[in-house]
């Protein structure tokens, strides 16, 4: 239920963004088409910004402050020339239309996630109603549906986070272009616009931080909840996810040829704590067979830094040697600390 509520909040946020960008696009088109009514159009735009500020104030307050600064600067503006209109057409409206296209893309991802959820529920019901002799086939279909739903949810969350970050950057960039042109075209109000543009520039990091807070509140531990729910089905005695990796590809060492080759496992990976043991698992995207190994005291492993990558080599109970690679040092360090603690 919590996941459904969170995705409805994402949908509501996207709809609010869509309305805000459509309103802005309409107002800027009005400015470009009606130079003789620039003063009146500016007043209407200020009102639009106030509405947007009100919408943003509860979600991203710092971004709402940026919008407020723009509205205050416009209140002292005068008539704009053709260069001002050219800026509106070539920069601002184009940017707003781009944001609207991004919103459409994210709404499609949300619809895909909802569809995957419905398929999972349908296959789960079929699995429960299937005769014992045919349950294997329906169970595999159900497991595949669960995995597709989980991947759709992860894709949605990742792409939505990227959208939020890019939206804020584009929003700040758009207003900086707008205000810089205002300063160029307007004699009166130059000082006010200059101050506002500098304020926006100074607050970019604050806006980014506010956006991260908004994302954490909106998405919360949704990704962890999805992972935990899925892993709980595999391991009923699951107690805690100690480490989560976004993606890896498993390699196996061939002792005969002394060469590494792909082992056929790739996907998100985890270190998890069960009631009686700790486990390393890769949720395989290539098939329904996942890579699972128990972490025991005395496990033979090597954590090191290569030329450009960080790697983790280990030998399992069957004396097979495997490795996974890390691109980011911080991910590697976190994994190392967690693994060493588990082995001890």
mmCIF file of N, CA and C in Angstrom, residues 4 6 51 61 82 99 109 117 119 135 140 163 169 193 196 230 234 260 272-273 288 290 307 321 336:
data_model
loop_
_atom_site.group_PDB
_atom_site.id
_atom_site.type_symbol
_atom_site.label_atom_id
_atom_site.label_comp_id
_atom_site.label_asym_id
_atom_site.label_seq_id
_atom_site.Cartn_x
_atom_site.Cartn_y
_atom_site.Cartn_z
ATOM 1 N N UNK A 4 2.205 1.956 -3.418
ATOM 2 C CA UNK A 4 1.185 2.523 -4.298
ATOM 3 C C UNK A 4 0.968 3.999 -4.012
ATOM 4 N N UNK A 6 3.133 6.088 -2.716
ATOM 5 C CA UNK A 6 4.299 6.843 -3.165
ATOM 6 C C UNK A 6 4.261 7.063 -4.671
ATOM 7 N N UNK A 51 1.786 31.417 -8.175
ATOM 8 C CA UNK A 51 1.088 30.139 -8.049
ATOM 9 C C UNK A 51 2.085 28.985 -8.019
ATOM 10 N N UNK A 61 11.284 24.182 -1.104
ATOM 11 C CA UNK A 61 11.212 25.592 -0.688
ATOM 12 C C UNK A 61 12.267 26.481 -1.326
ATOM 13 N N UNK A 82 13.183 43.433 -29.277
ATOM 14 C CA UNK A 82 13.108 42.207 -30.055
ATOM 15 C C UNK A 82 14.099 41.142 -29.580
ATOM 16 N N UNK A 99 10.933 20.102 -21.079
ATOM 17 C CA UNK A 99 10.520 19.579 -19.784
ATOM 18 C C UNK A 99 9.190 18.836 -19.889
ATOM 19 N N UNK A 109 6.765 5.610 -17.917
ATOM 20 C CA UNK A 109 7.437 4.671 -17.017
ATOM 21 C C UNK A 109 6.531 4.301 -15.851
ATOM 22 N N UNK A 117 2.699 -4.305 -12.252
ATOM 23 C CA UNK A 117 2.087 -4.660 -10.971
ATOM 24 C C UNK A 117 0.808 -5.456 -11.190
ATOM 25 N N UNK A 119 0.058 -7.274 -13.835
ATOM 26 C CA UNK A 119 0.422 -8.590 -14.375
ATOM 27 C C UNK A 119 0.874 -9.516 -13.261
ATOM 28 N N UNK A 135 1.652 -26.302 -11.347
ATOM 29 C CA UNK A 135 2.080 -25.132 -10.574
ATOM 30 C C UNK A 135 3.487 -24.653 -10.938
ATOM 31 N N UNK A 140 6.837 -20.149 -12.326
ATOM 32 C CA UNK A 140 7.907 -19.481 -13.081
ATOM 33 C C UNK A 140 7.397 -18.196 -13.729
ATOM 34 N N UNK A 163 15.247 12.979 -13.441
ATOM 35 C CA UNK A 163 14.352 14.039 -13.918
ATOM 36 C C UNK A 163 14.302 15.201 -12.934
ATOM 37 N N UNK A 169 18.139 21.917 -12.432
ATOM 38 C CA UNK A 169 19.246 22.558 -13.139
ATOM 39 C C UNK A 169 18.736 23.369 -14.330
ATOM 40 N N UNK A 193 17.688 43.207 -11.157
ATOM 41 C CA UNK A 193 17.858 41.972 -11.905
ATOM 42 C C UNK A 193 19.232 41.345 -11.650
ATOM 43 N N UNK A 196 19.171 39.558 -8.344
ATOM 44 C CA UNK A 196 18.392 38.319 -8.392
ATOM 45 C C UNK A 196 19.146 37.204 -9.113
ATOM 46 N N UNK A 230 11.064 -8.465 -2.095
ATOM 47 C CA UNK A 230 11.423 -9.531 -3.030
ATOM 48 C C UNK A 230 12.337 -10.555 -2.363
ATOM 49 N N UNK A 234 12.321 -14.917 -1.163
ATOM 50 C CA UNK A 234 13.371 -15.915 -1.380
ATOM 51 C C UNK A 234 13.889 -16.479 -0.069
ATOM 52 N N UNK A 260 39.672 -15.430 -17.152
ATOM 53 C CA UNK A 260 38.363 -15.086 -16.598
ATOM 54 C C UNK A 260 37.318 -15.131 -17.710
ATOM 55 N N UNK A 272 23.154 -9.790 2.685
ATOM 56 C CA UNK A 272 21.974 -9.823 3.544
ATOM 57 C C UNK A 272 22.233 -10.670 4.785
ATOM 58 N N UNK A 273 21.509 -10.339 5.845
ATOM 59 C CA UNK A 273 21.605 -11.060 7.106
ATOM 60 C C UNK A 273 20.335 -11.864 7.319
ATOM 61 N N UNK A 288 15.963 -16.941 -14.265
ATOM 62 C CA UNK A 288 15.340 -17.003 -12.935
ATOM 63 C C UNK A 288 16.288 -17.578 -11.893
ATOM 64 N N UNK A 290 19.312 -17.234 -9.558
ATOM 65 C CA UNK A 290 20.132 -16.204 -8.940
ATOM 66 C C UNK A 290 21.425 -16.809 -8.399
ATOM 67 N N UNK A 307 43.877 -0.785 -12.063
ATOM 68 C CA UNK A 307 44.296 0.451 -12.727
ATOM 69 C C UNK A 307 43.182 1.487 -12.748
ATOM 70 N N UNK A 321 36.483 -19.864 -8.190
ATOM 71 C CA UNK A 321 36.934 -18.490 -7.953
ATOM 72 C C UNK A 321 36.093 -17.539 -8.810
ATOM 73 N N UNK A 336 33.438 -3.255 1.156
ATOM 74 C CA UNK A 336 34.573 -3.850 1.859
ATOM 75 C C UNK A 336 34.345 -3.868 3.363
#
